[in-house]
Amino acid sequence: MSSPTLTLLFTLTFLSLLLSTHTTTTTTTTVQTQTLNIDLINPKLPPQSLSLTSSKKFEGSSNLIHLRYHMGPVLSSSPINIYIIWYGQWSHPHKTLIRDFLNSISDTKSPSPSVSEWWQTTTLYTDQTGSNVSKSVLIAGEYSDSKYSHGRDLTRLSIQQVIKSAATSATFPVDHKNGMYLVLTSHDVTMQDFCRAVCGFHYFTFPSMVGYTMPYAWVGQSSHQCPEVCAYPFALPGYMGHGGPGELRPPNGETGVDGMVSVIGHELAEVVSNPLINAWYAGEDPTAPTEIGDLCEGLYGSGGGGGYIGQVMRDREGKTFNMNGKGGRKFLVQWIWNPILKACSGPNNID
């Protein structure tokens, strides 16, 4: 449901200990494309004794993980209508970057590995009628709350008031059947547990507060508050500043927003497969479910795990990515759990 940054920090601590006792290597392989040369890199390749690349297993695979279906709905209507609520001050370039990612989900013309190929994993999830998560996603409406109508310090409960205000003021409809809200807060807005325990979360609106039930996701812009937590690996904790390969360059030159895109992808995958917290998740506690994004936290390519992001790509400008998007955009987006492989996977996997 949320981005479990405490788990990530634990694995990063484990990584820093490894770096102090083992020689860390960066593997680089040059490949040719039709338009430019790119490198395949694994900037966090573990010592051979810990490497997953020789096992021929997909990252995150385990017989101990029991992802189960709990009979609730998935978002199967086509398209899935996303209603964006921009809370706080947002620049046009930052909005455009996020829109481009969302529009890339349904863009099948992007070169492989692509965002649309990544989204295909979510479409493997079905409800009790056999209906799959929709292949199509559409930005159906947007609302800007640039005056911080509910202040700059939000809570998990007050986010529902933000949604109510937007739904009341905006021109877009209440789309119970096909829609979801995506609440994005600017860099100067704090959120309960932000940076400490979450980078984003999703839930559903309460009829008592908003007037109806509808799934939503919230993601915060971390560039001024905790980029080393919520924009990793584009920023690193201080204790990893020496001995490691260093932070990676974001694909669009925006540490906070590029990092935010991956969290948005994480939360969207979980919303569509578990919109009312009664569909797909692991564990027995629905108040703290482990969902298809949580199972793959921090994994971006083959050979990842235990704090290592895995093999990704790097262009000639040194920018790191693992997926192509619409209009030539590039993104670094976390992998998600594949119910067929019973492991984490993405369009750039090689094992």
Short mmCIF file of C-alpha atoms in Angstrom, two decimals:
data_model
loop_
_atom_site.label_atom_id
_atom_site.label_comp_id
_atom_site.label_asym_id
_atom_site.label_seq_id
_atom_site.Cartn_x
_atom_site.Cartn_y
_atom_site.Cartn_z
CA MET A 1 0.00 0.00 0.00
CA SER A 2 2.74 2.41 0.88
CA SER A 3 6.40 2.75 -0.05
CA PRO A 4 8.04 1.04 2.93
CA THR A 5 11.05 3.29 3.28
CA LEU A 6 12.02 1.82 6.63
CA THR A 7 12.60 -1.52 4.89
CA LEU A 8 14.57 0.25 2.17
CA LEU A 9 16.73 2.04 4.74
CA PHE A 10 17.43 -1.30 6.43
CA THR A 11 18.62 -2.81 3.17
CA LEU A 12 20.68 0.27 2.42
CA THR A 13 22.36 -0.06 5.81
CA PHE A 14 23.07 -3.68 4.96
CA LEU A 15 24.52 -2.51 1.64
CA SER A 16 26.81 0.01 3.31
CA LEU A 17 28.21 -2.76 5.51
CA LEU A 18 28.83 -4.91 2.44
CA LEU A 19 30.60 -2.06 0.73
CA SER A 20 32.99 -1.74 3.64
CA THR A 21 34.02 -5.43 3.45
CA HIS A 22 33.76 -6.29 -0.24
CA THR A 23 34.99 -4.71 -3.43
CA THR A 24 32.00 -3.31 -5.28
CA THR A 25 32.15 -3.44 -9.04
CA THR A 26 30.15 -1.66 -11.69
CA THR A 27 29.47 -3.76 -14.74
CA THR A 28 29.06 -1.99 -18.06
CA THR A 29 27.99 -3.45 -21.39
CA THR A 30 27.58 -1.30 -24.48
CA VAL A 31 24.67 -2.03 -26.80
CA GLN A 32 23.59 -0.42 -30.05
CA THR A 33 20.15 1.00 -30.76
CA GLN A 34 18.84 2.67 -33.86
CA THR A 35 19.17 6.12 -32.40
CA LEU A 36 22.03 6.16 -29.90
CA ASN A 37 24.46 4.10 -27.90
CA ILE A 38 23.47 3.17 -24.39
CA ASP A 39 25.18 1.28 -21.60
CA LEU A 40 23.70 -1.52 -19.55
CA ILE A 41 24.93 -1.01 -16.00
CA ASN A 42 24.44 -2.71 -12.67
CA PRO A 43 25.66 -0.01 -10.29
CA LYS A 44 24.97 -2.08 -7.21
CA LEU A 45 26.23 -5.49 -8.33
CA PRO A 46 26.70 -7.59 -5.16
CA PRO A 47 29.66 -9.86 -4.44
CA GLN A 48 29.46 -13.13 -6.39
CA SER A 49 28.35 -15.05 -3.30
CA LEU A 50 25.26 -12.83 -3.09
CA SER A 51 24.56 -12.40 -6.79
CA LEU A 52 21.16 -13.44 -8.12
CA THR A 53 22.20 -13.27 -11.76
CA SER A 54 23.71 -16.76 -11.83
CA SER A 55 20.65 -18.45 -10.32
CA LYS A 56 18.44 -17.88 -13.40
CA LYS A 57 15.64 -16.95 -10.99
CA PHE A 58 13.61 -13.80 -11.27
CA GLU A 59 14.34 -11.21 -8.62
CA GLY A 60 12.24 -11.38 -5.48
CA SER A 61 11.10 -14.94 -6.14
CA SER A 62 10.33 -16.93 -3.02
CA ASN A 63 8.20 -19.87 -2.03
CA LEU A 64 7.45 -18.00 1.19
CA ILE A 65 5.43 -15.26 -0.53
CA HIS A 66 1.72 -16.02 -0.73
CA LEU A 67 -0.02 -13.32 -2.71
CA ARG A 68 -3.72 -14.13 -2.53
CA TYR A 69 -6.96 -12.83 -3.98
CA HIS A 70 -9.54 -11.74 -1.40
CA MET A 71 -12.59 -11.53 -3.72
CA GLY A 72 -12.70 -7.75 -4.09
CA PRO A 73 -12.82 -5.75 -7.34
CA VAL A 74 -9.95 -4.63 -9.57
CA LEU A 75 -10.08 -1.62 -11.88
CA SER A 76 -11.11 -3.36 -15.09
CA SER A 77 -13.18 -0.73 -16.90
CA SER A 78 -11.49 0.64 -19.99
CA PRO A 79 -10.07 3.18 -19.75
CA ILE A 80 -9.17 3.73 -16.11
CA ASN A 81 -9.90 7.43 -15.68
CA ILE A 82 -7.35 9.24 -13.52
CA TYR A 83 -8.34 12.58 -12.01
CA ILE A 84 -5.23 14.49 -10.93
CA ILE A 85 -5.35 16.91 -8.00
CA TRP A 86 -2.27 19.17 -8.05
CA TYR A 87 -1.97 20.40 -4.46
CA GLY A 88 0.38 23.32 -3.89
CA GLN A 89 2.65 25.11 -6.35
CA TRP A 90 3.56 23.10 -9.44
CA SER A 91 5.67 24.25 -12.39
CA HIS A 92 4.59 23.50 -15.93
CA PRO A 93 7.67 21.31 -16.69
CA HIS A 94 7.05 19.18 -13.60
CA LYS A 95 3.39 18.70 -14.49
CA THR A 96 4.35 17.81 -18.05
CA LEU A 97 6.85 15.19 -16.90
CA ILE A 98 4.25 13.44 -14.75
CA ARG A 99 1.58 13.66 -17.45
CA ASP A 100 4.02 12.15 -19.95
CA PHE A 101 4.56 9.17 -17.66
CA LEU A 102 0.83 8.59 -17.19
CA ASN A 103 0.21 8.94 -20.93
CA SER A 104 3.01 6.45 -21.62
CA ILE A 105 1.08 3.64 -19.89
CA SER A 106 -1.27 3.27 -22.85
CA ASP A 107 1.27 4.17 -25.53
CA THR A 108 2.17 0.93 -27.32
CA LYS A 109 4.38 2.71 -29.85
CA SER A 110 7.23 3.44 -27.43
CA PRO A 111 10.35 1.34 -28.08
CA SER A 112 11.01 -1.64 -25.85
CA PRO A 113 11.54 -1.78 -22.91
CA SER A 114 8.56 0.52 -22.45
CA VAL A 115 6.22 1.79 -19.77
CA SER A 116 3.28 0.13 -21.54
CA GLU A 117 5.11 -3.22 -21.38
CA TRP A 118 5.68 -2.66 -17.67
CA TRP A 119 1.94 -2.02 -17.22
CA GLN A 120 1.10 -5.34 -18.87
CA THR A 121 2.05 -7.06 -15.62
CA THR A 122 -0.82 -5.31 -13.83
CA THR A 123 -3.25 -6.58 -16.48
CA LEU A 124 -2.54 -10.15 -15.35
CA TYR A 125 -4.62 -9.49 -12.22
CA THR A 126 -8.32 -10.35 -12.39
CA ASP A 127 -11.43 -10.16 -10.23
CA GLN A 128 -13.80 -13.02 -9.38
CA THR A 129 -15.57 -12.63 -12.74
CA GLY A 130 -12.31 -13.09 -14.64
CA SER A 131 -12.10 -9.45 -15.70
CA ASN A 132 -8.51 -8.20 -16.01
CA VAL A 133 -7.09 -4.87 -14.92
CA SER A 134 -7.52 -2.53 -17.87
CA LYS A 135 -4.70 -2.00 -20.38
CA SER A 136 -5.82 1.58 -20.93
CA VAL A 137 -5.24 4.57 -18.63
CA LEU A 138 -6.48 8.10 -19.33
CA ILE A 139 -5.95 11.45 -17.63
CA ALA A 140 -9.64 12.34 -17.53
CA GLY A 141 -9.44 15.57 -15.54
CA GLU A 142 -7.16 17.85 -13.54
CA TYR A 143 -7.67 20.30 -10.70
CA SER A 144 -5.12 22.73 -9.26
CA ASP A 145 -5.31 23.63 -5.57
CA SER A 146 -2.51 26.18 -5.68
CA LYS A 147 -3.71 28.07 -2.61
CA TYR A 148 -3.17 25.14 -0.21
CA SER A 149 -6.84 25.11 0.80
CA HIS A 150 -6.15 22.73 3.68
CA GLY A 151 -2.74 24.08 4.69
CA ARG A 152 0.75 22.80 4.10
CA ASP A 153 0.70 20.09 6.77
CA LEU A 154 -1.59 17.23 5.80
CA THR A 155 -2.59 13.96 7.42
CA ARG A 156 -3.97 10.71 6.07
CA LEU A 157 -7.40 11.90 7.15
CA SER A 158 -7.17 15.48 5.88
CA ILE A 159 -6.23 14.23 2.40
CA GLN A 160 -9.87 13.19 2.12
CA GLN A 161 -10.87 16.81 2.69
CA VAL A 162 -8.48 17.83 -0.09
CA ILE A 163 -10.28 15.38 -2.38
CA LYS A 164 -13.70 16.63 -1.28
CA SER A 165 -12.74 20.25 -1.99
CA ALA A 166 -11.42 19.30 -5.43
CA ALA A 167 -14.48 17.22 -6.27
CA THR A 168 -16.72 20.11 -5.26
CA SER A 169 -14.79 22.78 -7.16
CA ALA A 170 -13.57 20.91 -10.23
CA THR A 171 -15.48 20.43 -13.45
CA PHE A 172 -14.75 16.72 -13.71
CA PRO A 173 -17.50 14.28 -12.67
CA VAL A 174 -17.64 11.86 -9.77
CA ASP A 175 -16.64 8.73 -11.65
CA HIS A 176 -17.54 5.87 -9.30
CA LYS A 177 -17.25 3.09 -11.84
CA ASN A 178 -14.22 3.95 -13.94
CA GLY A 179 -12.24 6.50 -11.96
CA MET A 180 -9.63 7.15 -9.30
CA TYR A 181 -8.06 10.27 -7.81
CA LEU A 182 -4.32 10.95 -7.89
CA VAL A 183 -3.36 13.56 -5.30
CA LEU A 184 0.11 15.03 -5.84
CA THR A 185 1.56 17.42 -3.27
CA SER A 186 4.33 19.91 -4.05
CA HIS A 187 7.77 19.99 -2.42
CA ASP A 188 6.70 22.38 0.35
CA VAL A 189 3.79 20.26 1.63
CA THR A 190 4.34 17.83 4.49
CA MET A 191 2.29 14.68 5.02
CA GLN A 192 1.85 12.43 8.03
CA ASP A 193 4.60 9.76 7.93
CA PHE A 194 6.12 11.24 4.74
CA CYS A 195 9.85 10.50 4.54
CA ARG A 196 9.71 8.53 7.77
CA ALA A 197 7.53 5.60 6.73
CA VAL A 198 5.97 6.38 3.33
CA CYS A 199 6.67 8.12 0.03
CA GLY A 200 3.12 7.50 -1.18
CA PHE A 201 0.03 5.54 -0.23
CA HIS A 202 -3.39 4.63 -1.55
CA TYR A 203 -6.81 4.01 -0.04
CA PHE A 204 -10.43 4.91 -0.80
CA THR A 205 -12.61 7.87 0.14
CA PHE A 206 -15.06 7.67 3.03
CA PRO A 207 -18.73 8.43 2.30
CA SER A 208 -18.93 10.21 5.67
CA MET A 209 -16.23 12.68 4.58
CA VAL A 210 -16.36 12.86 0.78
CA GLY A 211 -19.89 11.60 0.11
CA TYR A 212 -18.96 8.45 -1.79
CA THR A 213 -16.38 5.66 -2.05
CA MET A 214 -13.71 6.01 -4.72
CA PRO A 215 -10.06 4.82 -4.79
CA TYR A 216 -7.26 7.34 -4.62
CA ALA A 217 -3.49 7.52 -4.34
CA TRP A 218 -1.29 10.20 -2.80
CA VAL A 219 2.37 10.84 -3.68
CA GLY A 220 4.59 13.64 -2.38
CA GLN A 221 7.41 15.55 -4.08
CA SER A 222 10.46 14.82 -1.94
CA SER A 223 13.20 17.03 -3.42
CA HIS A 224 13.29 19.48 -0.48
CA GLN A 225 12.43 17.06 2.31
CA CYS A 226 13.93 13.62 1.79
CA PRO A 227 15.28 12.88 -1.70
CA GLU A 228 17.69 10.34 -0.22
CA VAL A 229 14.66 8.32 0.91
CA CYS A 230 11.92 8.90 -1.66
CA ALA A 231 14.05 9.74 -4.72
CA TYR A 232 16.60 6.95 -4.25
CA PRO A 233 18.77 6.07 -6.19
CA PHE A 234 18.97 9.63 -7.55
CA ALA A 235 20.01 10.73 -4.06
CA LEU A 236 21.75 8.68 -1.40
CA PRO A 237 21.79 8.73 2.41
CA GLY A 238 24.87 10.40 3.85
CA TYR A 239 26.34 7.17 5.18
CA MET A 240 26.48 5.79 1.62
CA GLY A 241 28.37 8.77 0.26
CA HIS A 242 31.74 7.00 0.38
CA GLY A 243 32.60 3.56 -0.90
CA GLY A 244 29.64 3.16 -3.27
CA PRO A 245 29.11 4.13 -6.90
CA GLY A 246 27.34 7.34 -5.99
CA GLU A 247 23.90 8.56 -6.85
CA LEU A 248 22.54 8.01 -10.35
CA ARG A 249 21.56 10.79 -12.72
CA PRO A 250 17.78 11.05 -13.16
CA PRO A 251 16.51 10.42 -16.71
CA ASN A 252 14.81 13.81 -17.02
CA GLY A 253 17.19 15.83 -14.86
CA GLU A 254 14.68 16.20 -12.02
CA THR A 255 15.72 14.32 -8.87
CA GLY A 256 12.49 14.91 -6.96
CA VAL A 257 10.01 14.47 -9.80
CA ASP A 258 11.87 11.60 -11.51
CA GLY A 259 11.88 9.85 -8.15
CA MET A 260 8.22 10.70 -7.72
CA VAL A 261 7.35 9.04 -11.03
CA SER A 262 8.54 5.67 -9.72
CA VAL A 263 6.44 6.06 -6.58
CA ILE A 264 3.43 7.00 -8.72
CA GLY A 265 3.95 3.83 -10.72
CA HIS A 266 4.20 1.80 -7.51
CA GLU A 267 0.96 3.22 -6.14
CA LEU A 268 -0.98 3.02 -9.41
CA ALA A 269 -0.12 -0.68 -9.76
CA GLU A 270 -1.45 -1.27 -6.26
CA VAL A 271 -4.60 0.82 -6.73
CA VAL A 272 -5.69 -1.04 -9.85
CA SER A 273 -5.05 -4.47 -8.32
CA ASN A 274 -6.38 -3.66 -4.85
CA PRO A 275 -8.59 -0.53 -5.04
CA LEU A 276 -10.72 -1.20 -1.95
CA ILE A 277 -8.07 -3.14 0.01
CA ASN A 278 -9.93 -6.42 -0.46
CA ALA A 279 -8.47 -7.84 -3.67
CA TRP A 280 -4.81 -8.78 -4.24
CA TYR A 281 -2.31 -8.69 -1.37
CA ALA A 282 -0.07 -10.88 0.76
CA GLY A 283 -0.40 -11.26 4.51
CA GLU A 284 -3.39 -11.73 6.75
CA ASP A 285 -3.92 -8.15 7.94
CA PRO A 286 -5.94 -5.99 5.52
CA THR A 287 -4.97 -2.88 7.51
CA ALA A 288 -1.33 -3.49 6.57
CA PRO A 289 -1.36 -5.44 3.29
CA THR A 290 1.77 -6.27 1.34
CA GLU A 291 0.85 -5.48 -2.25
CA ILE A 292 2.32 -6.01 -5.70
CA GLY A 293 4.51 -2.91 -5.49
CA ASP A 294 5.65 -3.55 -1.91
CA LEU A 295 6.96 -6.99 -2.85
CA CYS A 296 9.40 -5.42 -5.32
CA GLU A 297 10.53 -2.36 -3.39
CA GLY A 298 13.84 -1.05 -4.74
CA LEU A 299 14.07 -3.44 -7.72
CA TYR A 300 14.62 -1.89 -11.16
CA GLY A 301 16.43 -4.59 -13.12
CA SER A 302 17.91 -8.08 -13.26
CA GLY A 303 20.44 -8.90 -10.56
CA GLY A 304 18.67 -6.70 -8.01
CA GLY A 305 17.81 -7.47 -4.41
CA GLY A 306 19.09 -6.75 -0.92
CA GLY A 307 19.59 -3.05 -1.64
CA TYR A 308 20.88 -3.53 -5.20
CA ILE A 309 18.69 -1.94 -7.86
CA GLY A 310 19.72 -4.34 -10.63
CA GLN A 311 20.79 -3.81 -14.23
CA VAL A 312 19.46 -0.65 -15.83
CA MET A 313 20.44 1.53 -18.81
CA ARG A 314 22.51 4.69 -19.08
CA ASP A 315 22.57 7.05 -22.04
CA ARG A 316 25.53 9.03 -23.33
CA GLU A 317 24.64 11.94 -21.07
CA GLY A 318 24.95 9.65 -18.07
CA LYS A 319 21.21 9.60 -17.33
CA THR A 320 19.86 6.34 -15.93
CA PHE A 321 16.60 4.67 -16.96
CA ASN A 322 14.93 1.29 -17.46
CA MET A 323 11.88 2.17 -19.57
CA ASN A 324 11.01 4.25 -22.61
CA GLY A 325 7.91 6.41 -22.74
CA LYS A 326 5.87 8.53 -25.07
CA GLY A 327 7.60 11.24 -27.08
CA GLY A 328 11.10 9.96 -26.39
CA ARG A 329 10.81 10.26 -22.60
CA LYS A 330 12.77 7.88 -20.40
CA PHE A 331 11.91 6.76 -16.89
CA LEU A 332 13.33 4.70 -14.04
CA VAL A 333 10.35 2.83 -12.59
CA GLN A 334 10.28 0.12 -9.96
CA TRP A 335 9.33 -3.43 -10.99
CA ILE A 336 6.11 -5.06 -9.75
CA TRP A 337 5.10 -8.58 -8.77
CA ASN A 338 4.19 -10.93 -11.60
CA PRO A 339 1.54 -13.48 -10.51
CA ILE A 340 2.48 -15.90 -13.30
CA LEU A 341 6.22 -15.91 -12.63
CA LYS A 342 5.60 -15.53 -8.89
CA ALA A 343 8.43 -13.02 -8.84
CA CYS A 344 9.23 -9.39 -9.56
CA SER A 345 9.60 -8.55 -13.22
CA GLY A 346 9.84 -5.65 -15.63
CA PRO A 347 10.22 -5.08 -19.37
CA ASN A 348 14.02 -4.78 -19.07
CA ASN A 349 14.60 -8.15 -17.39
CA ILE A 350 17.31 -10.32 -18.91
CA ASP A 351 17.31 -13.51 -16.80
#
